[in-house]
XYZ file of C-alpha atoms in Angstrom:
746
model
C 90.389 83.164 -34.283
C 91.872 79.932 -35.688
C 93.324 81.800 -38.698
C 96.668 80.676 -37.384
C 96.149 77.285 -38.402
C 96.025 78.185 -42.098
C 99.907 78.706 -41.892
C 102.129 75.835 -41.099
C 104.003 75.909 -37.815
C 107.776 76.188 -38.734
C 110.706 75.483 -36.449
C 114.019 76.619 -37.400
C 117.214 75.353 -35.632
C 120.639 75.944 -36.101
C 122.883 72.921 -35.765
C 126.599 73.215 -35.257
C 128.147 70.294 -37.028
C 131.266 70.653 -35.500
C 129.787 70.337 -32.069
C 127.626 67.309 -32.962
C 130.642 65.571 -34.402
C 132.859 66.205 -31.590
C 130.045 64.859 -29.093
C 129.594 61.748 -31.119
C 133.268 61.116 -31.284
C 133.789 61.685 -27.683
C 130.980 59.413 -26.718
C 132.254 56.588 -29.025
C 135.876 57.130 -27.658
C 134.833 56.791 -24.144
C 132.124 54.330 -24.142
C 133.259 51.693 -26.594
C 133.941 48.178 -24.689
C 133.532 50.209 -21.383
C 133.304 46.929 -19.357
C 136.765 45.850 -20.391
C 138.663 44.788 -18.330
C 136.281 43.070 -15.987
C 138.594 43.383 -13.113
C 139.405 45.820 -10.257
C 141.650 48.570 -11.907
C 143.955 50.668 -9.667
C 141.727 52.996 -7.386
C 138.623 51.310 -8.074
C 139.485 49.154 -5.377
C 139.263 52.361 -3.181
C 136.033 54.031 -4.739
C 134.306 50.662 -4.795
C 134.418 50.248 -1.219
C 132.510 53.408 -0.768
C 129.891 52.661 -3.402
C 129.267 49.255 -1.530
C 128.914 51.228 1.921
C 126.359 53.593 0.059
C 124.365 50.680 -1.195
C 124.234 49.232 2.259
C 123.644 52.789 3.852
C 126.408 52.371 6.179
C 128.230 55.425 7.517
C 131.936 56.040 6.414
C 134.421 59.065 6.379
C 136.714 59.638 3.533
C 139.568 62.143 4.251
C 140.209 62.688 0.621
C 137.391 65.023 0.174
C 133.645 65.799 0.038
C 130.871 63.140 -0.590
C 129.538 64.386 -4.057
C 131.780 62.446 -6.222
C 131.170 59.087 -4.364
C 127.473 59.626 -4.560
C 127.656 60.028 -8.309
C 129.594 56.703 -8.651
C 126.974 55.175 -6.224
C 124.331 56.441 -8.332
C 125.757 54.666 -11.196
C 125.781 51.377 -9.043
C 122.026 52.102 -8.315
C 121.175 52.282 -11.800
C 122.582 49.102 -12.507
C 121.018 47.257 -9.518
C 124.116 46.822 -7.553
C 123.590 45.577 -3.898
C 126.882 46.438 -2.515
C 128.151 42.792 -2.042
C 131.518 42.542 -3.458
C 134.826 42.387 -1.570
C 136.986 45.237 -2.846
C 140.251 43.715 -1.530
C 142.762 43.761 -4.219
C 143.575 45.263 -7.636
C 143.065 42.803 -10.282
C 140.295 40.815 -8.640
C 137.714 39.668 -11.131
C 134.273 41.178 -10.991
C 131.533 38.669 -10.584
C 128.005 38.860 -12.391
C 126.626 40.749 -9.363
C 128.577 43.921 -10.361
C 127.304 46.035 -12.926
C 130.660 47.494 -13.888
C 129.272 49.256 -17.123
C 127.025 51.171 -15.082
C 129.655 51.978 -12.316
C 132.001 53.302 -15.030
C 129.233 55.031 -17.103
C 129.121 58.562 -15.343
C 132.963 58.939 -15.445
C 132.862 57.992 -19.246
C 130.038 60.346 -20.075
C 131.458 63.339 -18.389
C 134.845 62.470 -19.947
C 133.120 62.447 -23.467
C 131.454 65.799 -22.773
C 134.766 67.540 -21.927
C 135.338 67.392 -25.658
C 132.415 69.543 -26.924
C 132.984 71.792 -23.694
C 136.632 72.555 -24.829
C 135.388 73.526 -28.369
C 132.802 75.855 -26.841
C 135.325 77.504 -24.391
C 137.426 78.815 -27.205
C 134.420 79.821 -29.429
C 133.271 81.987 -26.283
C 136.790 83.190 -26.053
C 136.233 84.481 -29.517
C 138.887 82.379 -31.262
C 138.389 80.881 -34.532
C 136.366 77.569 -34.998
C 139.389 75.969 -36.527
C 141.264 76.563 -33.138
C 138.298 75.349 -31.184
C 138.153 72.292 -33.239
C 141.882 71.671 -32.545
C 141.612 72.128 -28.907
C 138.453 69.547 -28.831
C 140.457 67.156 -30.930
C 143.642 67.190 -28.650
C 141.280 66.488 -25.508
C 139.613 63.865 -27.428
C 142.733 61.908 -28.198
C 144.904 62.512 -25.086
C 145.395 58.949 -23.873
C 145.802 60.114 -20.170
C 142.249 61.550 -20.192
C 140.874 58.572 -22.136
C 142.305 56.241 -19.594
C 141.041 58.044 -16.577
C 137.575 58.534 -17.902
C 136.937 54.806 -18.908
C 137.372 53.698 -15.180
C 135.396 54.195 -12.085
C 137.491 57.041 -11.055
C 136.683 60.804 -10.436
C 139.168 62.937 -12.316
C 137.115 63.003 -15.476
C 134.057 64.114 -13.259
C 136.187 66.968 -11.681
C 137.388 68.277 -15.075
C 133.848 68.073 -16.572
C 132.554 70.432 -13.868
C 135.592 72.662 -14.224
C 135.116 73.158 -17.736
C 131.500 73.601 -17.212
C 132.126 76.403 -14.727
C 134.417 77.965 -17.289
C 132.230 77.857 -20.080
C 129.146 79.075 -18.154
C 130.986 82.120 -16.847
C 132.269 82.839 -20.288
C 128.740 82.844 -21.817
C 127.472 84.908 -18.811
C 130.057 87.524 -19.456
C 129.561 87.699 -23.160
C 125.824 88.119 -22.673
C 126.692 90.958 -20.021
C 127.662 93.025 -22.736
C 124.498 93.177 -24.665
C 121.643 91.710 -22.664
C 122.181 91.627 -18.836
C 119.343 90.367 -16.424
C 117.794 88.326 -19.021
C 116.896 84.633 -18.699
C 119.967 83.475 -20.605
C 122.135 85.756 -18.323
C 120.627 84.375 -15.158
C 120.817 80.829 -16.303
C 124.615 81.068 -17.094
C 125.549 82.938 -14.082
C 123.661 80.478 -11.798
C 124.975 77.429 -13.551
C 128.550 78.952 -13.148
C 127.746 78.814 -9.486
C 126.320 75.193 -9.357
C 129.239 73.955 -11.457
C 131.814 75.463 -9.027
C 129.954 73.857 -6.128
C 129.752 70.328 -8.023
C 133.627 70.605 -8.793
C 134.499 71.262 -5.243
C 131.867 68.653 -4.114
C 133.703 66.002 -6.341
C 137.441 66.868 -4.980
C 139.048 69.628 -3.097
C 140.965 70.154 -6.060
C 137.975 72.036 -7.657
C 138.468 74.715 -5.138
C 141.387 75.856 -7.227
C 139.428 76.813 -10.151
C 136.797 78.215 -8.193
C 139.083 80.494 -6.509
C 140.367 81.616 -10.093
C 136.738 82.181 -11.450
C 136.047 84.373 -8.133
C 139.170 86.292 -8.855
C 138.121 86.959 -12.549
C 134.688 87.853 -11.505
C 136.254 90.264 -8.939
C 138.225 91.938 -11.647
C 135.148 92.380 -13.845
C 132.942 93.608 -11.068
C 135.599 96.172 -10.380
C 135.632 97.320 -13.980
C 131.731 97.415 -13.493
C 131.841 99.728 -10.693
C 133.948 102.129 -12.743
C 131.285 102.045 -15.685
C 129.778 105.558 -15.436
C 127.096 104.699 -17.886
C 125.457 102.461 -15.141
C 123.443 103.896 -12.204
C 124.222 103.185 -8.626
C 121.182 100.958 -8.267
C 122.145 99.056 -11.607
C 125.809 98.411 -10.320
C 124.389 97.201 -6.817
C 122.117 94.669 -8.514
C 124.969 93.366 -10.703
C 127.045 92.905 -7.503
C 124.200 91.347 -5.607
C 123.536 88.887 -8.522
C 127.152 87.863 -8.530
C 127.345 87.257 -4.940
C 124.154 85.299 -4.946
C 125.241 83.036 -7.818
C 128.917 82.773 -6.940
C 128.955 82.467 -3.137
C 125.610 81.770 -1.884
C 124.505 79.044 -4.225
C 127.801 77.082 -4.028
C 127.736 77.186 -0.168
C 124.024 76.078 -0.308
C 124.743 73.244 -2.775
C 127.923 72.038 -0.707
C 125.630 71.801 2.339
C 123.139 69.834 0.440
C 125.776 67.485 -0.773
C 126.465 66.437 2.777
C 122.671 66.585 3.847
C 121.986 63.945 1.205
C 125.318 62.123 2.363
C 124.190 61.909 5.886
C 120.671 61.183 5.117
C 121.715 58.111 2.902
C 124.155 56.739 5.532
C 122.069 56.202 8.630
C 123.709 53.165 9.765
C 126.546 52.533 12.107
C 129.798 51.081 10.626
C 133.530 50.772 11.159
C 134.470 54.482 10.259
C 132.081 55.879 13.044
C 134.507 55.253 15.839
C 136.573 58.344 14.966
C 133.373 60.465 15.622
C 131.971 61.606 18.884
C 129.779 59.668 21.071
C 126.911 62.176 20.223
C 127.469 61.598 16.385
C 127.669 57.799 16.890
C 124.306 57.786 18.860
C 122.691 59.452 16.026
C 123.387 56.386 13.756
C 121.303 53.333 13.587
C 123.074 50.585 15.333
C 126.540 50.596 17.014
C 126.485 53.095 19.926
C 122.936 54.068 19.579
C 121.844 50.571 20.255
C 123.804 50.717 23.573
C 122.983 54.172 24.501
C 119.408 54.134 23.449
C 117.190 55.362 26.459
C 119.874 56.444 28.588
C 119.416 59.361 31.233
C 120.119 62.635 29.703
C 121.225 64.376 32.931
C 124.332 63.193 34.887
C 123.410 63.042 38.675
C 125.212 62.266 41.904
C 125.346 58.426 42.006
C 125.463 58.095 38.034
C 127.413 55.155 36.525
C 129.358 56.611 33.530
C 131.942 55.961 31.014
C 134.105 58.915 29.843
C 135.350 59.151 26.431
C 138.046 61.628 25.432
C 136.854 64.006 22.960
C 140.190 64.218 21.033
C 139.978 60.554 19.616
C 143.706 60.691 18.770
C 145.752 58.688 18.414
C 142.669 56.556 18.764
C 139.292 56.760 20.481
C 139.905 55.778 24.221
C 137.980 55.816 27.618
C 139.100 56.749 30.982
C 140.200 53.396 32.601
C 141.823 51.926 35.643
C 142.825 48.588 36.941
C 144.500 46.789 39.988
C 148.008 47.381 38.668
C 150.014 50.355 40.350
C 152.858 52.489 38.763
C 156.331 50.938 39.257
C 158.270 52.445 42.217
C 160.986 53.740 39.882
C 160.981 54.146 35.980
C 163.557 53.151 33.649
C 165.183 56.790 33.760
C 165.569 56.544 37.531
C 162.548 58.730 38.661
C 160.303 57.721 41.359
C 156.549 57.389 41.193
C 153.529 57.484 43.841
C 153.303 53.704 43.260
C 149.457 54.278 43.284
C 146.936 52.611 41.135
C 147.317 53.297 37.344
C 144.780 55.273 35.354
C 145.014 55.183 31.664
C 143.131 55.862 28.614
C 141.889 52.330 27.079
C 140.818 51.937 23.386
C 138.435 49.255 24.058
C 135.070 48.887 25.813
C 135.687 47.349 29.303
C 134.095 47.027 32.532
C 137.007 48.880 33.987
C 136.031 51.908 32.184
C 132.893 52.452 34.656
C 133.190 55.291 37.121
C 130.672 56.561 39.686
C 130.076 60.138 40.400
C 130.001 60.737 43.932
C 128.888 63.736 46.189
C 131.891 64.765 48.468
C 129.629 65.421 51.231
C 127.856 62.173 51.044
C 128.858 58.394 51.256
C 126.161 57.085 49.149
C 127.012 55.825 45.887
C 123.251 55.629 44.346
C 121.122 58.183 42.788
C 118.885 59.867 45.084
C 115.183 60.097 44.348
C 114.658 62.563 42.711
C 118.082 62.717 41.151
C 120.382 65.638 41.941
C 121.934 66.696 38.490
C 125.460 67.835 38.518
C 125.956 71.455 37.176
C 128.767 73.425 35.624
C 131.091 74.229 38.632
C 129.999 71.386 40.956
C 132.628 69.604 42.890
C 132.569 65.779 42.568
C 134.707 62.647 43.249
C 135.211 60.019 40.703
C 135.026 56.451 42.050
C 136.445 53.590 39.909
C 133.429 51.170 39.808
C 135.250 47.839 40.049
C 138.292 48.888 42.535
C 136.156 51.583 44.367
C 139.319 53.816 44.468
C 139.114 57.539 43.875
C 140.485 59.445 40.913
C 143.461 61.399 42.385
C 146.319 63.591 41.391
C 149.085 65.379 43.317
C 152.564 66.770 42.885
C 154.374 63.813 41.457
C 155.730 63.837 37.824
C 153.660 61.737 35.243
C 155.477 58.671 33.970
C 156.029 59.832 30.359
C 155.426 63.602 30.876
C 157.487 64.559 33.545
C 156.257 68.355 33.370
C 152.774 67.100 34.216
C 151.310 65.509 37.145
C 150.594 61.817 37.513
C 146.920 60.841 37.520
C 146.112 57.699 39.676
C 143.463 56.050 41.847
C 144.519 56.614 45.467
C 145.719 53.904 47.724
C 146.367 54.927 51.291
C 149.834 53.600 52.283
C 149.692 55.403 55.504
C 152.391 57.696 54.530
C 152.406 61.618 54.472
C 150.631 61.826 51.037
C 146.944 62.527 51.792
C 144.262 62.101 49.063
C 143.446 64.809 46.663
C 140.615 63.691 45.042
C 138.136 66.507 44.562
C 137.418 67.577 40.961
C 135.368 70.458 39.598
C 133.185 69.749 36.707
C 133.477 72.632 33.964
C 131.605 72.900 30.822
C 134.051 75.166 28.706
C 132.741 77.999 26.471
C 129.356 77.575 27.852
C 128.143 80.671 26.064
C 129.278 79.191 22.797
C 127.246 76.011 23.233
C 129.948 73.415 23.176
C 127.144 71.697 25.241
C 125.230 71.301 22.031
C 121.581 71.456 23.286
C 122.142 73.759 26.228
C 119.362 75.346 27.771
C 120.761 74.828 31.364
C 124.126 74.402 32.880
C 123.505 70.713 33.699
C 126.090 68.090 32.732
C 124.354 65.945 30.023
C 125.177 62.526 28.660
C 126.733 62.581 25.193
C 126.103 66.008 24.582
C 128.232 67.738 27.235
C 132.004 67.957 26.643
C 133.201 68.712 30.027
C 136.762 69.320 31.713
C 137.828 68.048 35.259
C 139.856 70.664 36.966
C 141.672 69.314 40.148
C 140.633 71.486 43.120
C 143.963 71.333 45.087
C 146.455 72.174 42.163
C 144.384 73.328 39.386
C 145.582 70.696 36.969
C 143.374 69.528 34.158
C 142.594 65.973 33.422
C 144.348 65.460 29.919
C 144.959 62.794 27.460
C 148.642 62.965 26.683
C 148.460 60.591 23.681
C 151.760 58.756 24.822
C 151.919 54.722 24.930
C 152.758 53.448 28.335
C 155.664 50.725 28.561
C 154.943 47.086 29.194
C 153.959 47.602 32.803
C 151.097 50.043 31.507
C 149.980 47.394 29.106
C 150.715 49.736 26.056
C 147.698 51.944 27.232
C 147.661 55.654 26.649
C 148.843 57.917 29.238
C 146.590 60.328 31.330
C 148.057 63.450 32.873
C 147.007 66.274 35.056
C 148.115 69.536 33.175
C 148.295 73.001 34.833
C 145.401 75.006 33.875
C 146.181 77.192 30.731
C 144.486 79.350 28.275
C 142.385 77.552 25.608
C 140.656 74.376 25.638
C 142.382 71.494 23.831
C 140.204 68.646 22.846
C 142.666 66.172 24.880
C 141.161 67.906 27.936
C 137.463 67.597 27.080
C 135.528 64.425 28.012
C 131.878 63.363 27.341
C 129.811 60.717 29.007
C 129.083 57.955 26.441
C 127.285 55.181 28.514
C 125.463 56.086 31.403
C 123.021 54.610 34.008
C 121.492 55.497 37.419
C 123.125 53.531 39.994
C 120.768 51.528 42.328
C 122.931 49.289 44.244
C 124.910 50.368 47.427
C 126.652 47.129 48.023
C 129.796 46.623 46.074
C 128.938 42.847 44.661
C 125.444 43.991 43.626
C 127.028 47.123 41.973
C 129.644 44.842 40.080
C 126.776 42.951 38.693
C 125.026 46.220 37.672
C 128.108 47.555 35.843
C 128.273 44.383 33.915
C 124.632 44.676 32.724
C 123.545 46.758 29.709
C 122.248 50.324 30.238
C 118.513 50.772 30.010
C 116.700 54.050 30.704
C 114.294 56.424 29.182
C 115.849 59.280 27.216
C 117.287 59.385 23.593
C 118.721 62.438 21.842
C 119.736 63.109 18.302
C 122.199 65.890 16.797
C 120.975 68.352 14.421
C 122.260 68.371 10.607
C 124.413 71.332 11.085
C 126.012 69.850 14.249
C 126.658 66.637 12.353
C 127.917 68.534 9.388
C 130.228 70.640 11.228
C 131.773 67.433 13.162
C 132.015 65.641 9.739
C 133.522 68.283 7.862
C 136.139 69.025 10.519
C 137.081 65.227 10.560
C 137.484 65.221 6.767
C 139.830 68.437 7.006
C 141.718 67.033 9.917
C 141.692 63.241 9.656
C 145.280 62.189 8.261
C 145.936 58.702 7.257
C 149.788 57.650 7.454
C 150.997 58.701 3.879
C 153.375 55.757 2.847
C 155.708 55.933 -0.060
C 153.701 54.398 -3.049
C 155.421 52.642 -5.881
C 153.949 54.732 -8.431
C 153.963 58.287 -6.425
C 155.605 61.030 -8.056
C 156.373 64.667 -7.627
C 155.041 67.585 -9.400
C 158.311 68.205 -11.342
C 157.912 64.440 -12.864
C 154.433 65.615 -14.276
C 155.508 68.261 -16.547
C 158.375 66.097 -18.031
C 156.183 63.119 -18.055
C 158.867 61.281 -16.167
C 156.324 58.963 -14.574
C 153.345 56.736 -15.326
C 151.290 54.446 -13.249
C 150.639 50.805 -14.156
C 146.866 50.444 -13.614
C 146.162 46.876 -14.289
C 148.017 43.615 -15.479
C 146.332 40.457 -16.872
C 148.195 37.566 -15.458
C 147.643 35.269 -18.462
C 147.320 37.300 -21.679
C 149.911 39.970 -20.314
C 147.404 42.726 -21.236
C 148.185 46.125 -19.459
C 146.746 49.484 -18.666
C 149.105 52.380 -17.888
C 148.218 55.911 -17.118
C 150.838 57.816 -19.376
C 150.463 60.946 -21.213
C 150.498 61.671 -25.023
C 154.277 62.846 -25.509
C 153.564 65.129 -28.367
C 150.636 66.840 -26.569
C 152.484 67.270 -23.315
C 155.436 68.636 -24.885
C 153.352 71.160 -27.043
C 151.448 72.171 -23.906
C 154.710 73.123 -22.148
C 156.015 75.009 -25.047
C 152.808 76.718 -25.619
C 152.896 77.642 -21.880
C 156.556 79.028 -22.236
C 155.752 81.041 -25.549
C 152.649 82.610 -23.903
C 154.714 83.673 -20.887
C 157.604 85.044 -22.836
C 155.203 87.012 -25.324
C 153.005 88.311 -22.699
C 156.212 89.870 -20.841
C 157.533 91.199 -24.046
C 154.182 92.817 -25.072
C 153.855 94.036 -21.586
C 157.519 95.820 -21.444
C 156.810 97.171 -24.857
C 153.433 98.564 -24.033
C 155.054 100.185 -20.917
C 157.220 101.994 -23.603
C 154.012 103.050 -25.418
C 154.864 100.691 -28.311
C 151.774 98.551 -29.331
C 152.925 95.520 -31.246
C 149.373 94.179 -31.580
C 145.912 95.939 -31.832
C 144.246 96.728 -28.635
C 141.473 94.107 -29.156
C 144.058 91.375 -29.772
C 145.963 92.308 -26.663
C 142.709 92.035 -24.513
C 141.861 88.714 -26.182
C 145.546 87.594 -25.375
C 145.360 88.571 -21.859
C 141.977 87.209 -21.064
C 142.662 83.870 -22.881
C 146.142 83.463 -21.068
C 144.431 84.442 -17.624
C 142.116 81.674 -17.943
C 144.476 79.009 -19.562
C 147.675 79.643 -17.867
C 146.001 80.730 -14.763
C 143.927 77.490 -14.637
C 146.990 75.453 -15.208
C 149.045 77.396 -12.548
C 146.265 77.281 -9.673
C 145.860 73.436 -10.383
C 149.446 72.406 -10.648
C 151.567 74.831 -8.309
C 149.693 74.077 -5.033
C 150.963 70.694 -5.073
C 154.413 71.734 -4.302
C 153.254 72.631 -0.975
C 151.159 69.587 -0.167
C 152.469 66.899 2.208
C 150.753 63.838 0.821
C 151.196 61.078 -1.682
C 150.920 62.449 -5.013
C 150.208 60.655 -8.468
C 150.229 61.443 -11.976
C 146.493 61.726 -12.266
C 146.500 64.801 -9.892
C 148.056 66.810 -12.946
C 145.167 65.935 -15.464
C 143.084 69.367 -14.609
C 146.040 71.444 -15.010
C 147.021 69.503 -18.131
C 143.420 70.442 -19.557
C 143.943 74.215 -19.192
C 147.367 73.575 -20.797
C 145.742 71.777 -23.891
C 143.448 74.611 -24.256
C 146.404 76.996 -24.626
C 147.990 75.126 -27.406
C 145.574 76.485 -30.269
C 145.327 79.938 -28.601
C 149.130 80.416 -29.127
C 149.162 79.060 -32.596
C 146.359 81.204 -33.742
C 147.898 84.090 -32.106
C 151.274 83.325 -33.907
C 149.691 82.920 -37.237
C 147.454 85.957 -36.993
C 150.122 88.582 -35.791
C 153.729 87.195 -35.664
C 153.960 84.895 -38.906
C 153.175 87.725 -41.503
C 154.772 87.847 -44.952
C 154.226 90.037 -48.022
C 151.029 88.869 -49.946
C 149.465 87.778 -46.799
C 145.944 88.951 -47.001
C 145.533 90.283 -43.487
C 149.102 91.168 -42.738
C 150.190 94.550 -41.549
C 153.384 96.352 -42.412
C 155.617 99.110 -41.334
C 157.758 101.293 -43.755
C 160.829 103.339 -42.758
C 161.117 106.586 -44.258
C 163.854 109.479 -43.937
C 163.583 113.215 -43.904
C 161.932 115.689 -41.658
C 158.228 116.747 -41.485
C 157.129 118.497 -44.756
C 160.029 117.333 -46.974
C 159.135 115.934 -50.503
C 159.592 112.028 -50.827
C 158.606 110.941 -54.292
C 158.405 107.517 -55.744
C 158.732 105.340 -52.469
C 157.209 102.004 -53.331
C 155.251 100.191 -50.620
C 154.181 96.505 -51.071
C 150.702 95.984 -52.270
C 149.680 94.155 -49.003
C 150.712 96.895 -46.755
C 148.197 99.669 -46.918
C 145.214 101.346 -48.321
C 144.823 104.586 -50.099
C 144.244 107.233 -47.520
C 145.889 109.448 -45.070
C 148.355 108.183 -42.448
C 149.647 109.706 -39.215
C 153.312 110.756 -39.450
C 155.864 109.534 -36.943
C 159.483 110.867 -37.342
C 161.459 107.973 -39.130
C 158.607 105.379 -38.727
C 155.245 105.087 -40.562
C 152.833 102.466 -39.413
C 150.614 101.516 -42.257
C 147.139 99.841 -42.231
C 146.025 96.724 -43.784
C 145.220 96.158 -47.386
C 141.642 94.838 -47.950
C 141.367 91.240 -49.133
C 141.882 91.181 -53.010
C 143.538 94.568 -53.372
C 146.447 94.179 -55.862
C 147.940 97.660 -56.340
C 150.973 99.075 -55.054
C 151.039 102.316 -53.301
C 153.575 105.176 -52.985
C 154.292 107.804 -50.393
C 154.001 111.053 -52.396
C 154.442 113.838 -50.145
C 153.892 115.417 -46.586
C 151.093 117.919 -47.458
C 150.852 119.185 -43.843
C 152.801 118.674 -40.452
C 152.028 115.324 -39.160
C 150.408 113.786 -42.297
C 151.684 111.519 -44.961
C 149.582 111.029 -48.275
C 149.433 107.483 -50.154
C 148.087 107.028 -53.468
C 148.090 104.015 -56.241
C 151.310 103.749 -58.276
């Protein structure tokens, strides 16, 4: 039973010395003196703010992309014991001892170092020589733009790492597909491809370009798989389902997981949550949640409310009125109603309070039990401080003459009666704009409602235009005729809410100034918060201003630009992001050579002329599709982007170009740079005469062919390669039968 103990346990391992050496060199190259300089370098001032907010659990929105990259940087700060207390306000500011700068820069440096062995393995998996793979890795290792970017608290090296990991994983999966599908290794590399793609997209949306490229390549391979007659229908279906699971379902699930962790960590209110809806703000600790905690859920007749516009642009604002009136005549000569102004005010103020009144009753308090307002009910909105009714009529708005003016009605005893009835509608009721909808009741925070004027069918809307001095630069509110669609500028939600108890105006004013207190609290689900945050990230646009070091995509390929990252005021030491001239020029030449050769081969193959063997052609196409395709999808989209661009945006595309350099060099040496005596060179010999004619004494170079029978082509004979070490010369003796030529040693 214990006989196996009689023999020693032997473990055999194969170690790729090239891979180990490249990994060690990469780590030394990226980690050496990582804490220098101990000062804020360029975009560290930007990412450092987010790291501090993570450490303090304060919510933020970054319109540049998803949160996974920020979380990785914050994880480095967490490992170093960073508490978030540092003022990231200027480039060049010295880090104090509280900031673990080595830990904050560690993850970008590690991922930058691992890009070196990944480049080596990618070319090996593409079936290029180890020499070519080693050359590609060295080019990545010593490219100074990649070194600079990976030694700082920036995200480009992290993005490139996940891009290369996704490429390598898919290549390993594809190579295993040929011999051992559905094995543990096959599943591992397929799933890792999906995980790496989701991580790349989660770091920056630029990762989406490579993800789309891999999906396209996988789609082509799947199409070929469908046509494979050796596979059963069930087997093909299993292959397609496996790819769908790993390359679509897993990345989507991972992407959602990134946001789940992000929203779980950032549970406190902060300066960025003002751009979110009231419901989202109320789900955060502090801020609006502190004000609205325990508010009544259902809006009833007699409720005292503040109404926030859902659009939030150009800034968050609340429906507001004050005692000032519209001027009798505007600057352009048009007349107004001279009624009390109604605006949208971007600050919390007592004049933002309104009372929901039942048109059929005089009381301004909530009855017992409360009578909730429902979808389709008609209400009057009474301004809490001035007690005037929200009104509109056929008078042009001050800045939007094609829309109606919104005012609070003043009775001037003229032929302009009040028109102050509004129908409350909850748009897309069946699609749950009212997020936790189980009835059609108007709800605090959760419901997004429209107010449709009963007399004119105009909708209460924020135009976004700023009024002149007479309107205190507040935002214009208009009545727009009912049209198809529901723009967010027409939607309003109740943010603060209390049940009114005071019928007398003086008591009611005291009540309006007091904080809200009641008995119901609601939180949004994760999917509702994710959807809103994702929409804000995609649509929120900061004002892009021309930067001193911004550049255009055309400047990148010519390396006609650089970025000054840091300057030491005393020693004069500087850090610049600039590429290696030789590498960038070689990459551009390699791309041009590849495209020209590809088109040349393609045209000649169309004419049934094959300059290179079929295996070499397939390798040339697959390597180019990956390298040139990766360069194109990571570079060309920037020509269509309306944003401030910098040189570092080009680095993912450059990485694919660098991988192409040894691919082109090996192809040239293997197939185009042949000469007599080359051990693996192939040759062609021109012959004259017709089929069956005698051709004695025609000498062929020794390196050209082997003894054997060759296919005859009129005027041209293509000869096979001579085995290594073969030294004889061969002659074409005679055509012994139609279509054949015999060769024998001289």
